[in-house]
XYZ file of C-alpha atoms in Angstrom:
536
model
C 39.820 -8.715 17.472
C 39.176 -10.606 20.693
C 38.944 -7.357 22.648
C 36.678 -5.794 20.038
C 34.241 -8.720 19.806
C 32.153 -7.882 22.900
C 31.741 -4.301 21.742
C 30.738 -5.479 18.276
C 28.087 -7.748 19.771
C 26.877 -4.964 22.038
C 26.589 -2.473 19.162
C 23.163 -3.656 17.831
C 21.665 -3.358 21.305
C 23.123 0.127 21.722
C 21.847 1.265 18.332
C 18.374 -0.138 19.018
C 18.417 1.487 22.466
C 19.343 4.865 21.029
C 16.850 4.739 18.155
C 13.762 3.308 19.843
C 14.164 4.306 23.495
C 16.580 7.195 24.045
C 15.672 9.322 21.020
C 11.876 9.204 21.595
C 12.474 10.065 25.254
C 14.570 13.082 24.306
C 11.860 14.189 21.883
C 9.297 14.199 24.677
C 11.624 16.033 27.070
C 12.196 18.655 24.374
C 8.462 19.147 23.823
C 7.936 19.518 27.584
C 10.283 22.524 27.579
C 9.101 24.259 24.394
C 7.211 27.546 24.341
C 4.470 26.569 21.860
C 0.795 26.556 22.850
C 1.345 28.010 26.309
C -1.579 29.371 28.264
C -1.794 33.132 27.630
C -0.782 35.180 30.593
C 0.893 32.354 32.486
C 4.136 33.494 34.101
C 7.183 31.627 35.276
C 10.200 29.890 33.814
C 9.594 28.440 30.358
C 11.321 25.247 31.423
C 8.980 24.515 34.313
C 5.662 25.926 33.084
C 4.550 22.623 31.642
C 5.407 20.776 34.846
C 3.607 23.186 37.156
C 0.592 23.255 34.838
C 0.517 19.454 34.818
C -0.332 19.417 38.516
C -3.089 21.954 37.913
C -4.520 19.590 35.297
C -4.687 16.682 37.746
C -1.329 14.923 37.573
C -1.066 14.608 41.359
C -4.373 12.780 41.650
C -3.593 10.664 38.596
C -0.325 9.557 40.199
C -2.056 8.754 43.473
C -4.738 6.704 41.724
C -2.056 4.864 39.764
C -0.298 3.876 42.983
C -3.505 2.509 44.505
C -3.975 0.259 41.468
C -0.928 -1.709 42.609
C -2.426 -2.735 45.975
C -4.401 -5.825 44.925
C -1.731 -7.167 42.530
C 0.882 -6.669 45.254
C -1.266 -8.605 47.708
C -1.444 -11.551 45.306
C 2.271 -11.373 44.537
C 3.362 -11.188 48.178
C 1.014 -13.948 49.380
C 0.860 -16.472 46.535
C 4.498 -16.153 45.422
C 6.258 -16.885 48.739
C 3.741 -19.614 49.612
C 4.255 -21.407 46.287
C 8.020 -20.939 46.480
C 8.435 -22.107 50.070
C 6.117 -25.083 49.788
C 7.222 -26.078 46.290
C 10.891 -26.140 47.228
C 10.182 -28.575 50.076
C 7.352 -30.755 48.749
C 9.393 -32.750 46.255
C 9.812 -32.671 42.488
C 6.515 -34.300 41.437
C 4.209 -32.108 43.589
C 6.243 -29.050 42.643
C 5.974 -29.716 38.905
C 2.264 -30.424 39.223
C 1.773 -27.121 41.058
C 3.881 -25.242 38.502
C 1.823 -26.608 35.619
C -1.502 -25.873 37.299
C -0.807 -22.250 38.225
C 0.124 -21.334 34.632
C -3.203 -22.566 33.218
C -4.797 -19.085 33.576
C -2.336 -17.920 30.917
C -4.880 -19.423 28.497
C -6.456 -15.981 28.589
C -3.252 -14.419 27.268
C -4.974 -11.134 26.322
C -4.902 -9.104 29.552
C -7.653 -6.757 28.410
C -10.080 -9.636 27.840
C -10.867 -9.943 31.523
C -11.210 -6.183 31.821
C -13.714 -6.069 28.957
C -16.018 -8.772 30.223
C -15.845 -7.630 33.827
C -16.763 -4.123 32.748
C -19.788 -5.494 30.901
C -20.551 -8.035 33.624
C -20.619 -5.257 36.231
C -23.013 -3.302 34.030
C -25.157 -6.401 33.540
C -25.429 -6.966 37.309
C -26.123 -3.302 37.981
C -22.923 -2.629 39.913
C -23.133 1.031 38.962
C -21.814 2.168 42.322
C -18.409 0.591 41.639
C -17.136 3.834 40.112
C -14.062 4.344 37.977
C -11.430 3.925 40.755
C -13.071 0.720 41.983
C -13.429 -0.637 38.467
C -9.779 0.129 37.724
C -8.479 -1.555 40.876
C -10.447 -4.720 40.186
C -9.763 -4.967 36.453
C -6.041 -4.276 36.818
C -5.856 -7.282 39.135
C -7.982 -9.389 36.821
C -5.960 -8.529 33.723
C -2.613 -9.197 35.418
C -3.442 -12.133 37.704
C -2.164 -14.907 35.430
C 1.162 -13.206 34.734
C 1.701 -12.247 38.377
C 1.066 -15.762 39.713
C 3.141 -17.482 37.015
C 6.044 -15.052 37.419
C 5.946 -15.003 41.229
C 5.904 -18.785 41.536
C 8.850 -19.203 39.127
C 10.890 -16.450 40.779
C 10.358 -17.522 44.391
C 10.996 -21.171 43.579
C 14.287 -20.189 41.922
C 15.252 -18.082 44.950
C 14.581 -20.835 47.495
C 16.718 -23.365 45.632
C 19.985 -21.472 46.171
C 22.428 -21.925 49.031
C 21.950 -18.267 50.038
C 18.196 -17.950 49.841
C 17.974 -14.786 51.978
C 19.551 -12.318 49.522
C 17.884 -14.111 46.595
C 14.461 -13.714 48.217
C 15.213 -10.029 48.769
C 16.062 -9.633 45.066
C 12.845 -11.362 43.968
C 10.634 -9.434 46.374
C 12.050 -6.002 45.578
C 12.054 -6.660 41.836
C 8.480 -7.932 41.865
C 7.132 -5.097 43.994
C 8.786 -2.401 41.886
C 7.641 -4.040 38.639
C 4.023 -4.209 39.847
C 4.095 -0.559 40.909
C 5.562 0.498 37.550
C 2.889 -1.464 35.701
C 0.108 0.120 37.756
C 1.391 3.618 37.035
C 1.284 2.921 33.294
C -2.186 1.381 32.971
C -4.059 2.476 29.864
C -6.520 -0.065 28.443
C -8.947 -0.291 31.435
C -9.469 3.481 31.291
C -10.140 3.244 27.605
C -12.735 0.525 28.125
C -14.506 2.486 30.849
C -14.464 5.634 28.768
C -15.809 4.031 25.621
C -19.416 4.169 26.765
C -19.529 6.618 29.672
C -20.263 10.284 28.907
C -17.984 12.623 30.780
C -15.211 10.082 31.201
C -13.965 9.715 27.662
C -10.246 9.666 27.037
C -9.830 8.812 23.374
C -13.403 8.690 22.174
C -14.133 12.147 23.494
C -12.071 13.395 20.606
C -14.597 12.142 18.079
C -17.770 12.505 20.151
C -16.988 15.879 21.669
C -17.701 14.879 25.257
C -16.127 16.429 28.298
C -13.105 14.732 29.868
C -12.409 14.878 33.602
C -8.615 14.540 34.059
C -8.944 14.281 37.831
C -10.340 10.734 37.608
C -7.751 8.940 35.483
C -4.169 7.816 35.811
C -1.434 9.489 33.813
C -1.278 7.254 30.728
C -4.743 8.035 29.305
C -4.347 11.591 30.527
C -1.304 11.975 28.287
C -2.710 10.276 25.240
C -6.064 12.040 25.411
C -4.356 15.416 25.296
C -1.933 14.248 22.647
C -4.707 14.056 20.060
C -6.387 17.335 20.921
C -5.639 21.016 20.642
C -4.752 21.125 24.336
C -1.273 21.885 25.514
C 1.382 19.466 24.209
C 4.053 20.696 26.603
C 1.828 19.719 29.541
C 1.211 16.337 27.958
C 4.956 15.833 27.566
C 5.666 17.055 31.094
C 3.272 14.481 32.560
C 4.980 11.696 30.648
C 8.439 12.895 31.709
C 7.451 12.853 35.375
C 5.967 9.355 35.086
C 9.065 8.231 33.196
C 11.356 9.583 35.920
C 9.503 7.544 38.545
C 9.521 4.358 36.463
C 13.151 4.947 35.418
C 14.221 5.178 39.051
C 12.435 1.896 39.746
C 14.296 0.260 36.847
C 17.612 1.641 38.056
C 16.871 0.355 41.564
C 16.241 -3.164 40.236
C 19.387 -3.278 38.102
C 21.427 -1.697 40.899
C 20.218 -4.383 43.314
C 21.078 -7.144 40.835
C 24.585 -5.734 40.432
C 25.098 -5.150 44.153
C 24.052 -8.686 45.102
C 25.954 -10.265 42.180
C 22.733 -11.969 41.139
C 22.857 -14.625 38.443
C 20.817 -17.569 37.219
C 22.053 -21.110 36.720
C 20.396 -24.085 35.064
C 20.857 -27.484 36.668
C 19.581 -29.865 39.288
C 19.836 -28.600 42.844
C 18.685 -30.111 46.099
C 15.861 -28.223 47.757
C 16.059 -27.051 51.358
C 15.114 -29.575 54.052
C 11.606 -29.517 55.463
C 8.499 -31.467 56.323
C 7.160 -32.693 52.985
C 3.679 -33.345 54.336
C 3.257 -29.798 55.671
C 4.799 -28.357 52.515
C 2.497 -30.465 50.342
C -0.584 -29.266 52.219
C 0.460 -25.613 51.942
C 1.247 -26.108 48.264
C -2.079 -27.769 47.526
C -4.127 -25.153 49.386
C -2.295 -22.307 47.653
C -2.735 -23.829 44.199
C -6.444 -24.412 44.790
C -6.870 -20.830 46.003
C -5.071 -19.472 42.956
C -7.122 -21.586 40.552
C -10.373 -20.654 42.292
C -9.540 -16.953 42.041
C -8.461 -17.320 38.412
C -11.629 -19.236 37.565
C -13.766 -16.546 39.121
C -11.825 -13.841 37.305
C -11.904 -15.461 33.870
C -15.391 -16.992 34.007
C -17.142 -14.131 32.150
C -14.663 -14.294 29.302
C -14.912 -18.048 28.905
C -18.704 -17.733 29.039
C -18.409 -15.265 26.183
C -16.282 -17.739 24.240
C -18.922 -20.395 24.822
C -21.724 -18.070 23.742
C -23.537 -18.115 27.087
C -22.710 -14.526 28.059
C -23.681 -12.227 25.188
C -25.396 -8.886 25.631
C -25.094 -5.309 24.486
C -25.063 -1.980 26.238
C -28.032 -0.010 25.006
C -31.799 0.108 24.972
C -32.207 -3.633 24.395
C -29.525 -5.586 26.296
C -30.941 -8.875 25.100
C -29.977 -8.288 21.473
C -26.274 -7.960 20.579
C -25.424 -5.250 18.116
C -24.963 -6.594 14.583
C -21.345 -6.774 13.513
C -19.746 -7.898 10.285
C -16.143 -8.972 10.739
C -13.378 -9.592 8.239
C -12.031 -12.506 10.237
C -9.138 -13.341 7.915
C -8.005 -9.730 7.654
C -8.234 -9.190 11.420
C -6.201 -12.327 12.105
C -3.505 -11.394 9.590
C -3.273 -7.785 10.802
C -2.992 -8.984 14.396
C -0.690 -11.992 14.506
C 1.760 -11.545 11.634
C 3.088 -7.930 11.774
C 4.547 -8.101 15.328
C 6.653 -11.190 14.539
C 9.713 -9.514 12.945
C 9.828 -6.723 15.522
C 9.653 -9.168 18.416
C 12.361 -11.332 16.859
C 14.716 -8.390 16.360
C 14.003 -7.087 19.874
C 14.967 -10.424 21.435
C 17.994 -11.116 19.200
C 19.531 -7.694 19.859
C 19.070 -8.356 23.581
C 20.705 -11.778 23.236
C 23.728 -10.359 21.399
C 24.177 -7.700 24.059
C 23.835 -10.265 26.843
C 26.505 -12.474 25.270
C 28.833 -9.482 25.240
C 28.150 -8.589 28.874
C 27.552 -11.976 30.493
C 30.041 -14.191 28.615
C 32.789 -12.059 27.049
C 32.731 -9.566 29.955
C 34.564 -6.573 28.453
C 34.856 -4.855 31.850
C 35.749 -7.977 33.799
C 33.905 -8.381 37.089
C 32.296 -4.993 36.551
C 30.747 -5.849 33.186
C 27.203 -5.768 34.618
C 27.648 -2.007 35.011
C 26.985 -1.865 31.267
C 23.352 -2.643 32.075
C 22.911 0.650 33.909
C 22.389 2.838 30.801
C 19.559 0.537 29.724
C 17.999 0.308 33.191
C 15.720 3.397 33.011
C 13.745 1.680 30.217
C 13.546 -1.686 31.991
C 9.911 -1.163 33.016
C 8.655 1.317 30.410
C 8.080 -0.947 27.409
C 7.231 1.023 24.290
C 5.567 4.002 25.957
C 8.383 6.366 24.970
C 7.907 5.738 21.262
C 4.105 5.674 21.585
C 3.873 9.064 23.261
C 6.603 10.591 21.130
C 4.511 9.687 18.098
C 1.260 10.870 19.643
C 2.568 14.206 20.896
C 4.165 15.127 17.580
C 1.439 13.885 15.252
C -1.436 16.205 16.244
C -3.908 13.385 15.847
C -2.644 12.058 12.509
C -1.842 8.327 12.593
C 1.779 7.438 11.952
C 0.805 5.127 9.106
C -2.395 4.995 7.097
C -2.112 1.246 6.714
C -2.487 -0.751 9.920
C -0.106 -3.466 8.709
C 2.684 -0.988 7.998
C 1.982 0.622 11.369
C 2.206 -2.710 13.187
C 5.454 -3.614 11.414
C 7.069 -0.770 13.343
C 7.351 -2.255 16.849
C 7.167 -0.240 20.081
C 10.910 -0.814 20.477
C 13.759 -2.684 18.813
C 15.377 -3.807 22.064
C 13.740 -5.687 24.922
C 15.543 -4.437 28.028
C 13.938 -7.090 30.310
C 15.222 -9.783 27.922
C 18.672 -8.183 27.971
C 18.774 -8.329 31.780
C 17.373 -11.879 31.908
C 19.842 -13.206 29.324
C 22.726 -11.478 31.093
C 21.849 -13.122 34.419
C 21.597 -16.528 32.748
C 24.789 -16.204 30.730
C 26.706 -14.905 33.719
C 25.629 -17.866 35.816
C 26.322 -20.430 33.104
C 29.554 -18.633 32.233
C 30.859 -19.320 35.728
C 30.114 -23.021 35.206
C 31.866 -22.903 31.821
C 34.989 -21.254 33.221
C 35.059 -23.697 36.128
C 34.485 -26.895 34.130
C 35.596 -25.943 30.622
C 32.452 -27.528 29.101
C 31.194 -25.516 26.074
C 27.813 -27.188 26.493
C 27.270 -25.133 29.640
C 25.507 -22.506 27.521
C 23.054 -24.861 25.803
C 20.532 -24.773 28.688
C 20.115 -21.037 28.042
C 18.462 -21.619 24.646
C 14.920 -22.242 26.002
C 15.064 -18.778 27.566
C 15.328 -17.275 24.085
C 12.105 -18.960 23.030
C 10.327 -17.920 26.224
C 11.490 -14.326 25.861
C 10.385 -14.220 22.230
C 6.930 -15.525 23.120
C 6.535 -12.993 25.919
C 7.727 -10.053 23.798
C 5.584 -11.144 20.847
C 2.411 -11.366 22.935
C 3.193 -8.022 24.559
C 3.478 -6.406 21.116
C 0.182 -7.966 20.009
C -1.595 -6.743 23.156
C -0.077 -3.253 23.317
C -3.227 -1.240 22.731
C -1.486 1.987 23.688
C 0.883 1.460 20.778
C -1.980 0.767 18.377
C -3.792 3.925 19.450
C -0.712 6.118 19.223
C -0.047 4.827 15.717
C -3.555 5.004 14.318
C -5.613 7.346 16.461
C -8.917 6.484 18.137
C -10.605 4.893 15.119
C -13.358 2.581 16.348
C -15.581 2.568 13.254
C -16.941 -0.854 12.339
C -15.431 -0.498 8.865
C -11.955 0.337 10.180
C -8.976 -1.941 9.616
C -9.261 -3.560 13.007
C -6.805 -5.736 14.804
C -8.112 -7.951 17.590
C -7.013 -5.384 20.168
C -9.039 -2.699 18.370
C -11.971 -5.115 18.277
C -11.617 -5.976 21.942
C -11.456 -2.407 23.205
C -14.385 -1.419 20.998
C -16.574 -4.074 22.623
C -18.393 -1.595 24.906
C -19.653 0.086 21.736
C -20.582 -2.998 19.699
C -21.263 -5.711 22.340
C -19.224 -8.896 22.864
C -20.061 -11.781 20.598
C -18.600 -15.299 20.496
C -17.165 -14.495 17.075
C -15.345 -11.428 18.372
C -14.176 -13.318 21.464
C -12.761 -16.176 19.397
C -10.869 -13.685 17.231
C -9.385 -12.047 20.313
C -8.300 -15.297 21.951
C -8.316 -18.002 19.249
C -8.729 -21.436 20.811
C -5.743 -22.951 18.908
C -3.526 -20.149 20.153
C -4.871 -20.549 23.677
C -3.915 -24.231 23.555
C -0.483 -23.361 22.146
C 0.201 -20.749 24.850
C -0.818 -23.105 27.654
C 1.174 -25.990 26.160
C 4.270 -23.794 25.858
C 3.824 -22.493 29.414
C 3.445 -26.011 30.821
C 6.451 -27.314 28.847
C 8.521 -24.377 30.091
C 7.949 -25.424 33.695
C 10.227 -28.448 33.246
C 13.046 -26.065 32.274
C 12.151 -23.427 34.859
C 12.224 -26.110 37.545
C 15.989 -26.324 37.017
C 16.594 -22.580 37.428
C 18.337 -21.334 40.559
C 18.806 -17.693 41.523
C 22.201 -17.266 43.169
C 23.784 -14.247 44.820
C 27.150 -13.371 46.292
C 30.487 -14.884 45.372
C 30.610 -17.909 43.042
C 30.029 -21.214 44.795
C 32.443 -24.086 44.360
């Protein structure tokens, strides 16, 4: 029974992985190689026709544009992260905690698309018509991801600098962060949708109901795929584009997990002395960096907070001074948004925790147990896109569920692979302490990570507009069963109002998210990223 226990605990994660990640991926690969709906007269191998046609339909340019979207986020990650980590590790506990708490305040705008919406409208309001789609995308991708990038980079670099072998740990953090940012940029969807909602000739989803022409050369791959998924265009090309994007992102995930295994990376929770250094210099660098981050975040989020306050309200149309009238079922929108993702997020995190206990604590393969993470690694950075596109490609425009609540109860995935990797690193590190000291309480400090992972997964489910669209189609009618994400991404059609803004980012929830993020800093301040052989 003792030998079977780790495999029993790993079984739920494997089943969830097969059902919600592997099977949808295989469905898309199958569609990419089918012979249905091929262009008449096109020659060549049936297996590769979809892939060669994808480049003719603009996949190469879409991939290139997706890569350029990562430039500004990478700049923030590679400048702010190391500066906060280096200075925070040397400035002392009080300045470090103060800096940690301040840089997570932008998480108050926990809906990434909120900044994209208001900056799209703000640009229109100021007459920045020469920005163009690529420029708009590069700016809004940074704006929508700034809070998460700064909070994650500061926590990761601070953990890396606390270890005795900071060099390899810094390499792990830098490579992981860079690859994650690139993967995220390649899979951007919502900013395209916002741009397309009110621009003739650029529509992705709304072109399907308004009959406007779509230019695939000016979008990244995600909207390219979904736009074709709901039309009579070629599904094998749609699938081929997704497969090629998946292969790139899968290789990035494998590279991250491979690096973690190769460096024997693990996380421990406990007090550790920071590296020596001049506290005055470190404090100055820390203060300047924090002020710069807050100034940038304030500039980025100002239009949204002005919308919340009712001082920035206008509509796109003949009379920009008068917002379009909108009647909202506030109770229904709130219930359809915040309740359905809860069970899916809980299951996704608990299956990851069970699998991590099997790998990180019980270690069925001994010192090589982390190799069990490799099968999951290709989906580390993909989220729920496999299930979303598998649904879209095979539905021919018919929503997966007529009722939005039933649709939302089916999560994008039943296993959070990032949570599985995070829990494994934590349990491996604390497991070494347990085996060395024999204290069962060594695992108790891991519990806050479960709450943090659940909150992150839950908010990602709530804000996954791609999933909503793939489930329900591009229904933006005012009488539709909206969630707040539907409401938010329909703003270019109906105009932002304080009522709509408050539904998208409710003030009580904003306070709760910030309070949880600030409280988490006192736990994160005890995290150390270690590499190499166990330290005595």
